[in-house]
XYZ file of C-alpha atoms in Angstrom:
558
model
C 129.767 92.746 75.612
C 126.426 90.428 74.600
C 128.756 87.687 77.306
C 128.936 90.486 79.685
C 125.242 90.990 79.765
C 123.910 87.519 79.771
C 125.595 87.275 82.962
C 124.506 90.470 84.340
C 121.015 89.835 83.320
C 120.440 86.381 85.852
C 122.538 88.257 88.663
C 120.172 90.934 88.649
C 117.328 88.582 88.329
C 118.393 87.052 90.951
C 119.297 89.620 93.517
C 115.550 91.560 92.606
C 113.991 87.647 93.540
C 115.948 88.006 96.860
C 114.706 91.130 97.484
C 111.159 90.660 96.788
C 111.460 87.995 99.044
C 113.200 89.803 101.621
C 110.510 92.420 101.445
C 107.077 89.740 101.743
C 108.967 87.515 104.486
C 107.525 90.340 107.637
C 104.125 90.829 105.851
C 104.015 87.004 105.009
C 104.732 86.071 108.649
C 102.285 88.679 109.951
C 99.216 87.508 108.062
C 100.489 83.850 109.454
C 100.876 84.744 112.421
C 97.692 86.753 113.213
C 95.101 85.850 110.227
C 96.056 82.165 109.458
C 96.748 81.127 112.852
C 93.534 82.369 114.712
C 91.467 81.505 111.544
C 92.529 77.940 111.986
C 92.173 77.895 115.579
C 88.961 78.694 115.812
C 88.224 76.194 112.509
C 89.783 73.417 114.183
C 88.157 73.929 117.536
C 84.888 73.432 115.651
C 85.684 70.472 114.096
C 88.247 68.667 115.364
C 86.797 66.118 118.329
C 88.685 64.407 120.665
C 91.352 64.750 118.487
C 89.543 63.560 115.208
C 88.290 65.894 112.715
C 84.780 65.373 111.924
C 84.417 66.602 108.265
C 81.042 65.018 108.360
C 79.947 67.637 110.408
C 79.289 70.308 107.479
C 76.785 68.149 105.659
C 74.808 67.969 108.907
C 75.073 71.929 109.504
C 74.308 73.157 105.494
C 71.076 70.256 105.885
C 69.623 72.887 108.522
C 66.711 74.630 107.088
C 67.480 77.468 109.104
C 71.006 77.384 108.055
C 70.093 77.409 104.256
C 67.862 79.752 104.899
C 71.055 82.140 105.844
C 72.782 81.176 102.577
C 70.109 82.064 100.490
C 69.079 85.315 102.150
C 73.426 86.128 102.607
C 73.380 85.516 98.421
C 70.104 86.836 97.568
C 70.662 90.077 99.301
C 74.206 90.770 98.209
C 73.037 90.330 94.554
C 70.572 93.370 95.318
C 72.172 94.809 96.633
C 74.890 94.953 93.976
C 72.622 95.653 91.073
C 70.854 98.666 93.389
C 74.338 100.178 94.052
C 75.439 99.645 90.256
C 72.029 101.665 89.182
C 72.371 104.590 91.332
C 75.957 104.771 91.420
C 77.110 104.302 88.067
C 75.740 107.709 86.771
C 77.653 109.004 89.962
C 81.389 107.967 88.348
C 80.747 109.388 85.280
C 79.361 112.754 86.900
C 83.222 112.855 88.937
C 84.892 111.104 85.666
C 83.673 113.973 82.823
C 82.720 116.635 84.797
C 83.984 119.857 86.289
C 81.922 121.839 88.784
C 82.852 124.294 92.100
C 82.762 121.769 95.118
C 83.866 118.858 93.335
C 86.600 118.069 95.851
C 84.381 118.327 98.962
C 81.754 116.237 97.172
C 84.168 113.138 96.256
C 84.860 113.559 100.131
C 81.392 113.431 101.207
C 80.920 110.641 99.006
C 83.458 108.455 100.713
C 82.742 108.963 103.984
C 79.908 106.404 104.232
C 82.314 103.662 103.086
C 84.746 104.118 105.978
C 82.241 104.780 108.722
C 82.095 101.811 111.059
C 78.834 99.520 109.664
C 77.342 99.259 112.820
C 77.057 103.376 112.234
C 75.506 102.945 108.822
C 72.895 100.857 110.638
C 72.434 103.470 113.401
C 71.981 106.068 110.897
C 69.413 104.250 108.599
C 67.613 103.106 112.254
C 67.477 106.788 112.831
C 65.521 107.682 109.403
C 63.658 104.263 109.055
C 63.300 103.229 111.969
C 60.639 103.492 114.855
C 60.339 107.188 115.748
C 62.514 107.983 112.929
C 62.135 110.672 110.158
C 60.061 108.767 108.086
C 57.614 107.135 110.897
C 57.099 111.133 111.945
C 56.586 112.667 108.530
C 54.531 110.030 107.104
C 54.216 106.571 109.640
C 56.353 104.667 107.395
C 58.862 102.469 108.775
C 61.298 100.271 106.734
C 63.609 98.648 109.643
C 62.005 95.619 109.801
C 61.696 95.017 105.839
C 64.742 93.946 103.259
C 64.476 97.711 101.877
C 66.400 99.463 104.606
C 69.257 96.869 104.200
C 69.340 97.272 100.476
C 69.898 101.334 101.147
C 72.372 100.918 103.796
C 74.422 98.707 101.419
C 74.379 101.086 98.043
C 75.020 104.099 101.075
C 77.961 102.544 102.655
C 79.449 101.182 98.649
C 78.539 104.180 96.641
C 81.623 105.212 96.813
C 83.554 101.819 95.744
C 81.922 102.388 92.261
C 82.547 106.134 91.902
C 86.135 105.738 92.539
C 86.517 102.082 90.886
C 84.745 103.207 87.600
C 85.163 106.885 87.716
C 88.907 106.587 88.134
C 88.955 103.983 84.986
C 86.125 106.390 83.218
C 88.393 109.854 83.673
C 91.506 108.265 81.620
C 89.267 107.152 78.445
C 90.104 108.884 75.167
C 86.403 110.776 74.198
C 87.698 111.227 71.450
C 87.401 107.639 70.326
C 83.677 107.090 71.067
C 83.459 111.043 69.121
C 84.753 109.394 66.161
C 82.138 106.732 66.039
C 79.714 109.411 66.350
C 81.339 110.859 63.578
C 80.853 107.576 61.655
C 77.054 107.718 62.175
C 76.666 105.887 65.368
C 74.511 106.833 67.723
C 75.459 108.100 71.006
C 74.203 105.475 72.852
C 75.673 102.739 69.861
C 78.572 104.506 70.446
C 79.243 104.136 74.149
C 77.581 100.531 74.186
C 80.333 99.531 71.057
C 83.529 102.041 72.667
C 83.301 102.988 75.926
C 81.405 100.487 77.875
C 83.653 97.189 77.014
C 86.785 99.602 78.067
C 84.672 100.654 81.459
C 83.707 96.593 81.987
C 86.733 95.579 83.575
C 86.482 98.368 86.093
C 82.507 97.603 86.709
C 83.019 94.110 86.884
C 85.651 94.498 89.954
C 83.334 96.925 91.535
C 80.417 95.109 91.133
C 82.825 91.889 92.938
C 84.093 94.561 95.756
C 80.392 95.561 96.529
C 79.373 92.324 96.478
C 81.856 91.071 98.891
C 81.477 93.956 101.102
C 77.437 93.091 101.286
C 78.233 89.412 100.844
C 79.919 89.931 104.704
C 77.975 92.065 105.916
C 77.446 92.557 109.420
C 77.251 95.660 111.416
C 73.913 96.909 108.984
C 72.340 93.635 108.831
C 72.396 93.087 112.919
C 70.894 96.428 113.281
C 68.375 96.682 111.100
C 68.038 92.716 109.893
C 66.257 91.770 113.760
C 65.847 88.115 114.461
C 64.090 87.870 110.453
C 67.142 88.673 108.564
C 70.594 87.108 109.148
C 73.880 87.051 106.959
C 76.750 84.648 107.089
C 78.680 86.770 109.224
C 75.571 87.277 111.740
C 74.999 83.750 112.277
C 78.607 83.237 112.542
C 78.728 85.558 115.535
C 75.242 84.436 117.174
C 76.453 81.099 116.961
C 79.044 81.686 118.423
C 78.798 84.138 121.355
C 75.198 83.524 122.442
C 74.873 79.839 121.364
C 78.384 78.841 121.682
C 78.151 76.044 118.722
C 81.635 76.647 117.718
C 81.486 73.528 115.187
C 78.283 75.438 112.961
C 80.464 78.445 113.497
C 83.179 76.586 111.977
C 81.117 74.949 108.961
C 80.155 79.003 108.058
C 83.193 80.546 108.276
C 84.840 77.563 105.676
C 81.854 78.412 103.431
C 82.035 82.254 103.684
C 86.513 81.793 103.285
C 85.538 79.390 100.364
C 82.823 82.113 99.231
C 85.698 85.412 99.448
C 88.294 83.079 97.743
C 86.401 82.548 94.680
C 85.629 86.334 94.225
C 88.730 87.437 94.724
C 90.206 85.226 92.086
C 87.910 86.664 89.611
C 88.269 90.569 90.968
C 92.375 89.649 90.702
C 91.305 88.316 86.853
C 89.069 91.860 86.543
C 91.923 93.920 87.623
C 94.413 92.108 85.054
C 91.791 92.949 82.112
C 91.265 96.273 83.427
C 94.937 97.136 83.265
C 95.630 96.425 79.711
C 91.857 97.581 78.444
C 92.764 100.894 76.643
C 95.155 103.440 76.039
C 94.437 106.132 78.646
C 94.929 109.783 78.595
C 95.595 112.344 81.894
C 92.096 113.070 83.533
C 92.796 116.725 82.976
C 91.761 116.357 78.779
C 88.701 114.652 79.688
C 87.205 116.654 82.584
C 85.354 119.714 81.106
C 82.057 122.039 82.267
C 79.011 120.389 81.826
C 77.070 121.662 78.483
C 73.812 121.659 77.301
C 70.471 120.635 79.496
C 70.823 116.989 79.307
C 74.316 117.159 80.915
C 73.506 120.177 84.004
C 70.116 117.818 84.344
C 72.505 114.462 84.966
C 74.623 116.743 87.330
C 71.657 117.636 89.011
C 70.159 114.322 89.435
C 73.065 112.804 90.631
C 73.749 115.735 93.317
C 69.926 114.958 94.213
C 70.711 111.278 94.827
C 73.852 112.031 96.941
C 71.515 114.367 99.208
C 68.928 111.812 99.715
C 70.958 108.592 99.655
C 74.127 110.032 101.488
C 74.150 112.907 103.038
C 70.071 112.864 104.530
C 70.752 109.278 106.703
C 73.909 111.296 108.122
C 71.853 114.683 108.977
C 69.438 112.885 110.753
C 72.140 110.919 113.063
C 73.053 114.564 113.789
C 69.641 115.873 114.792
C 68.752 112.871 116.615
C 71.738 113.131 118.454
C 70.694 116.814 119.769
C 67.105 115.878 120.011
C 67.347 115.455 124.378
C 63.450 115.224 126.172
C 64.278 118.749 126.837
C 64.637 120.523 123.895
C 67.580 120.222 121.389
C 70.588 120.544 123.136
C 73.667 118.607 123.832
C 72.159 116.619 126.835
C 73.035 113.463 125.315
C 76.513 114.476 124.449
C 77.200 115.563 127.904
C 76.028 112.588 129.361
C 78.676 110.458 127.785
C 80.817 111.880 130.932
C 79.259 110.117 132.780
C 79.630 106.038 133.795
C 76.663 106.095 135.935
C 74.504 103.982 133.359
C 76.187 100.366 134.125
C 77.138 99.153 130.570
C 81.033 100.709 130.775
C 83.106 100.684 133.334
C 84.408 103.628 132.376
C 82.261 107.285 130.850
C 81.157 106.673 127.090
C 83.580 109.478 126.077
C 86.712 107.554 126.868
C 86.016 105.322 123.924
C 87.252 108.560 121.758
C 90.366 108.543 123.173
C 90.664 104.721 123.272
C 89.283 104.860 119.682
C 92.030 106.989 118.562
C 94.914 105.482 120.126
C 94.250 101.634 118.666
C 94.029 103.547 115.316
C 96.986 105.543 114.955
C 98.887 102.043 116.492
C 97.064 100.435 114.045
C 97.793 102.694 110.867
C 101.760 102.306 111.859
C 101.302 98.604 111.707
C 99.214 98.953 108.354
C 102.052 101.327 106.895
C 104.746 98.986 107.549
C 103.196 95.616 106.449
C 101.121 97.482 103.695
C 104.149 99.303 102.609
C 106.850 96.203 102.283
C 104.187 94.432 100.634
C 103.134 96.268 98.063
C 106.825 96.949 97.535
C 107.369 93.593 96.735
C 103.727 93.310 94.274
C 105.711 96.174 92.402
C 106.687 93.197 89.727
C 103.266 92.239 88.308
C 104.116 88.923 86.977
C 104.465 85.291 88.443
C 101.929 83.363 90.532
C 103.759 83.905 93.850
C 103.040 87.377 93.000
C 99.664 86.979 92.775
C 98.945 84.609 95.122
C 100.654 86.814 97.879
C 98.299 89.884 96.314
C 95.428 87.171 96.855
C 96.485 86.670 100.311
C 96.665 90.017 101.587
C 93.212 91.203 100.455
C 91.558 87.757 101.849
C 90.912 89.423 105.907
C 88.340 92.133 103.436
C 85.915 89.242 103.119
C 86.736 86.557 105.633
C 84.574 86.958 108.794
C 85.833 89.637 111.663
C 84.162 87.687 114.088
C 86.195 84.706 113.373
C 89.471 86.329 113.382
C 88.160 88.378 116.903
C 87.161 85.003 118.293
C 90.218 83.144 116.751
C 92.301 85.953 118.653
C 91.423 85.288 122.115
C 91.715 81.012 121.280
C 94.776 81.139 119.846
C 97.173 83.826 121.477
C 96.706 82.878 125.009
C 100.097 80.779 125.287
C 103.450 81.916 125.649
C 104.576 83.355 123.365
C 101.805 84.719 121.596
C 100.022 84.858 125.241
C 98.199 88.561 124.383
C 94.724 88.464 125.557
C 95.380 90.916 128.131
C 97.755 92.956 125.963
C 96.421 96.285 124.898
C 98.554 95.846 121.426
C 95.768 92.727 120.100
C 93.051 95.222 119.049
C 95.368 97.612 116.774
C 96.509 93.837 115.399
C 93.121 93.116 114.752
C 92.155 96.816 112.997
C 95.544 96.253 111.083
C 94.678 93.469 109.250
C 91.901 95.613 107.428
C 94.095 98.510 107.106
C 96.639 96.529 104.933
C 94.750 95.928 101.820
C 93.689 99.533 101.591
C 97.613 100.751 102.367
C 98.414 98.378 99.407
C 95.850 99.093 97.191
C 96.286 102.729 97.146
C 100.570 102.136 97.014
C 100.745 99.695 94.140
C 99.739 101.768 91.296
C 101.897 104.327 92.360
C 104.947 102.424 92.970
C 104.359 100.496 89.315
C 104.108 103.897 87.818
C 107.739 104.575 88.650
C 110.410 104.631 85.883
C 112.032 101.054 86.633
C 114.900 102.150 85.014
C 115.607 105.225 87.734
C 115.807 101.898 90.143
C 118.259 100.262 87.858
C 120.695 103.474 87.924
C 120.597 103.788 91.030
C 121.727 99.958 91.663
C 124.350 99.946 89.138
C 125.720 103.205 91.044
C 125.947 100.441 93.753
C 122.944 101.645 96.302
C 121.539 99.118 98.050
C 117.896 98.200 98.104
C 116.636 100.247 100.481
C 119.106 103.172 99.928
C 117.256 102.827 96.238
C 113.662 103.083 98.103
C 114.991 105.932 100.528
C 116.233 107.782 97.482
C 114.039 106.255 94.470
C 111.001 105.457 95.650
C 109.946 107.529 98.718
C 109.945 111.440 97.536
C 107.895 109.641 94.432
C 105.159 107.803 96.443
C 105.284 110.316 99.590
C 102.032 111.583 98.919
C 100.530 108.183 98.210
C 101.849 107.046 101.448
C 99.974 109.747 103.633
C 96.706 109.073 101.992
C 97.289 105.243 102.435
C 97.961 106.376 105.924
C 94.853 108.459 106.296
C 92.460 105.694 104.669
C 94.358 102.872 106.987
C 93.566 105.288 110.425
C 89.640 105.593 109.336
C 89.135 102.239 108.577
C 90.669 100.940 111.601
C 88.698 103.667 113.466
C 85.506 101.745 112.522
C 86.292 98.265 112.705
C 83.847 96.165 114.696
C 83.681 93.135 114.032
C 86.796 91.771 115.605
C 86.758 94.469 118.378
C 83.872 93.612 119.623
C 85.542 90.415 120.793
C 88.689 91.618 122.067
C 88.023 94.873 123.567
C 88.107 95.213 126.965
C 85.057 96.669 129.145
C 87.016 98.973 130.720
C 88.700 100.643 127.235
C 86.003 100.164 124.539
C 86.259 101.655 121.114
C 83.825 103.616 119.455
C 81.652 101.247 117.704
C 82.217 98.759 120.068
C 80.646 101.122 122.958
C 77.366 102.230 120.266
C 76.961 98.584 119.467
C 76.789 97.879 123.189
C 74.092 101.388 123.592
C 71.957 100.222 120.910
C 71.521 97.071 122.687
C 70.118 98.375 125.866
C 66.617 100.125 125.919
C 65.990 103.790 126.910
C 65.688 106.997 125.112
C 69.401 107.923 126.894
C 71.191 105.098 126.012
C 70.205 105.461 122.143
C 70.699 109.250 121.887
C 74.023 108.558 123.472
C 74.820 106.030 120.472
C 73.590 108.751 118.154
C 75.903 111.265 119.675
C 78.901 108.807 119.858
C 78.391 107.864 115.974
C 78.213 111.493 115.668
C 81.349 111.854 116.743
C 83.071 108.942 114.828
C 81.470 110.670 111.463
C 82.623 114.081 111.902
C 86.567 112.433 112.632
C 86.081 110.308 109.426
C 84.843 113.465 107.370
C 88.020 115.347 108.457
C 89.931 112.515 107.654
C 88.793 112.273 104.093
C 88.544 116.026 103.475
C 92.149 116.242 104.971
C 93.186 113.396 102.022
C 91.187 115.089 98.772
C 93.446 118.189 99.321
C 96.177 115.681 99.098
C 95.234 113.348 96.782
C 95.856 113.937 93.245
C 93.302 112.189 90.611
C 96.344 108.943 89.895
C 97.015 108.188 93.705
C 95.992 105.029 94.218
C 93.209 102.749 93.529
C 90.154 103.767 95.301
């Protein structure tokens, strides 16, 4: 018998290696294929001179004043913009984490909604409350768009929710009744979260506080908009240089300093994430949720709610009114007039960037499914560094520039038999690439949470792999699957940064066509991008409101 199973044991070993390798071989070739590929295209082009690479190159391009100048302001304002987003949102997860009140659901809705809205819409809406003419210039002449300020808000508005659901997810599973005991002991309550519950919570902080800095690290959309020609990130000067100045080589010098940049935080969110795994024993969210009680706790709730209004949902109410506010009255002038191709930037009307919008995305969301899907099938084993190198990989298009990828597309497909430049199927390819970490990230905990040993039956009954993950796996991660779905078709909704590249005049998607409104001046053309972001908002908020009756408080990681 002990024979028997030391040879059964390397068999099986052997056949699940196969199969994990089976399963990252399509999502491995995609990310080669279009992420590696352009990336290096558009790396080499920059470099490489008369068939020599000139490495010597990037000393001259980081000696630039101005250049520096971008590194400093890229770092400084990320690190801001972090510790602003910690401060306000932090009280915000444990608000969702410990308690229970009536709209909860909705809330954690409205609360994510900023963080898959397209960024060049974030900036639009903060340009519509700080900026010239906006809310604040009418009620009291103050105008924040040309100052650091309104960049520091957009940022903790659009991340908010990466540290509600980051922490608060980690925060709802903590035993109370562990930091209640040292209060029992004499403690303190504030000795006893600082000594209990805040090294278990670290973990979890620590990877939000990396997520939100990455996200503001590469940020573009907000920091074009309301940034001007006085404030420019890494990804901004990546994109001016290289569609208005055409210096592909400085182009190329940033992006290897941004990928080296997103390579070291990753590493240490993927070392985060280990820690935060194995931090504490945790308990269903159900025993720790309760009514708040007392003052202190219904004035926190209150606070917070107060903070959500101001920060959240006020920059969203006034895209809406300025979006109805027409010369002639409030109305839907503007809204109507996106029938209409008569103002020269489209060749089409405005409005067909809805349906153009939604097509890409749902083609993009299959793509995300599939590669997301097989790949976090395959992460389902935690251990090994393929493993984690190959979870490294697929997160890596999150923080390395859109606007080298979208340039990187249109240099390196346009031979046979990648020649796809004039193939509608290059910008769901592009939005895909985005869509994949979040399909992952919100299958992987799931999948890892199934009984191994139901697998195990089902292969010694002699299923094969997939009959196991048609029969094992699927009814168990169904539900997980649709929201990864839903989260994969909003953020490929909103992605601009490689669109704006590869979309074609004549079929623009959504932020692509308000980007291109925002750049031309005339009351009509900017009500029109406030009625267009309108738009995009209110199919993002049904989105998300359509996954929170879904979603069930251990799907996934955000």
């Amino acid at each position: 018998m002990d024979l028997a199973r030391t040879e059964v044991a390397p068999r099986r070993s052997r056949k699940e290696s196969a199969t994990r390798m089976g399963l990252m071989a399509l999502p491995v070739a995609f990310f080669a294929v279009f992420f590696a590929y352009p990336v290096a295209a558009i790396v080499a082009r920059g470099l490489k001179i008369d068939g020599a690479w000139r490495f010597g190159r990037i000393g001259e391009v980081l000696a630039q004043s101005d250049i520096r100048h971008v590194l400093w302001f890229t770092t400084w304002q990320a690190l801001a913009s972090t510790a602003l987003t910690l401060l306000i949102a932090l009280p915000g997860a444990y608000v969702f984490a410990r308690f229970d009140f009536r709209g909860k659901q909705v809330l954690r809705a409205v609360v994510t909604i900023p963080f898959v809205l397209p960024t060049v819409v974030v900036g639009t809406a903060f340009l519509a409350l700080v900026g010239r003419g906006g809310l604040l210039d009418q009620l009291w002449g103050v105008r924040l768009d040309t100052t650091v300020w309104a960049i520091l808000l957009a940022h903790v508005f659009f991340n908010y929710a990466v540290v509600v659901r980051t922490v608060g997810g980690l925060w709802s599973q903590l035993d109370p009744r562990q930091e209640e005991a040292a209060r029992m002991l004499g403690a303190s309550r504030f000795a006893a979260w600082r000594k209990v519950t805040l090294p278990a919570l670290s973990p979890a902080v620590a990877a939000a506080a990396l997520m939100v800095f990455l996200f503001t690290f590469t940020s573009f959309g907000v920091v074009q908009i309301l940034g001007g020609p006085t404030f420019s990130t890494l990804e901004v000067e990546i994109y001016r240089q290289t569609s208005e100045i055409f210096d592909l080589a400085t182009a190329a010098v940033l992006t290897i300093v941004q990928f080296v940049a997103v390579g070291a935080i990753l590493a240490v969110h993927a070392w985060t994430v280990r820690r935060r795994e194995t931090a504490l024993r945790l308990v269903a969210p159900e025993v720790t949720v309760r009514r708040p009680r007392g003052a202190g706790q219904w004035a926190l709730l209150g606070g917070v709610l107060a903070s959500i209004l101001v920060l959240l949902v006020l920059p969203l109410g006034v895209l809406v009114q300025r979006s109805l506010d027409a010369p002639g009255g409030y109305g839907f002038a503007y809204y109507k007039a996106l029938t209409s191709a008569d103002s020269g930037i489209f060749l089409v009307a405005p409005i067909a960037a809805i349906g153009n919008s939604l097509e890409y995305a749902l083609a993009a969301t299959a793509i995300a499914v599939v590669i997301g899907g097989l790949a976090a099938a395959a992460l389902t084993r935690r251990t090994g560094r393929l493993v984690r190198g190959f979870d490294a990989l697929l997160m890596l298009p999150l923080g390395v520039s859109a606007v080298t990828v979208g340039f990187g597309f249109l240099i390196a497909l346009d031979e046979p038999p990648l020649d796809l430049r004039s193939s509608w199927i290059l910008v769901p390819l592009a939005q895909a690439l985005v869509g994949v970490p979040f399909v992952v990230r919100t299958m992987l905990p799931v999948l890892r949470a199934v009984d191994g040993r139901l697998r195990e039956a089902a292969a010694v009954l002699g299923a094969s792999p997939w009959r196991v993950w048609r029969e094992v796996d699927l009814p168990l991660v169904r539900r997980a699957l649709l929201i990864a779905a839903g989260f994969a078709f909003a953020v490929s909704l909103g992605e601009f940064g490689a669109t704006v590249f590869i979309a074609r005049p004549d079929n623009p998607t959504l932020p692509v066509a308000v980007a291109r409104l925002l750049g031309r001046a005339g009351d009509l053309n900017y009500g029109q991008a406030m009625a267009l972001s309108t738009i995009l908002m209110v199919v993002c908020a049904v989105a998300l409101l359509l996954l929170e009756r879904i979603r069930t408080d251990r799907t996934g990681e955000f």
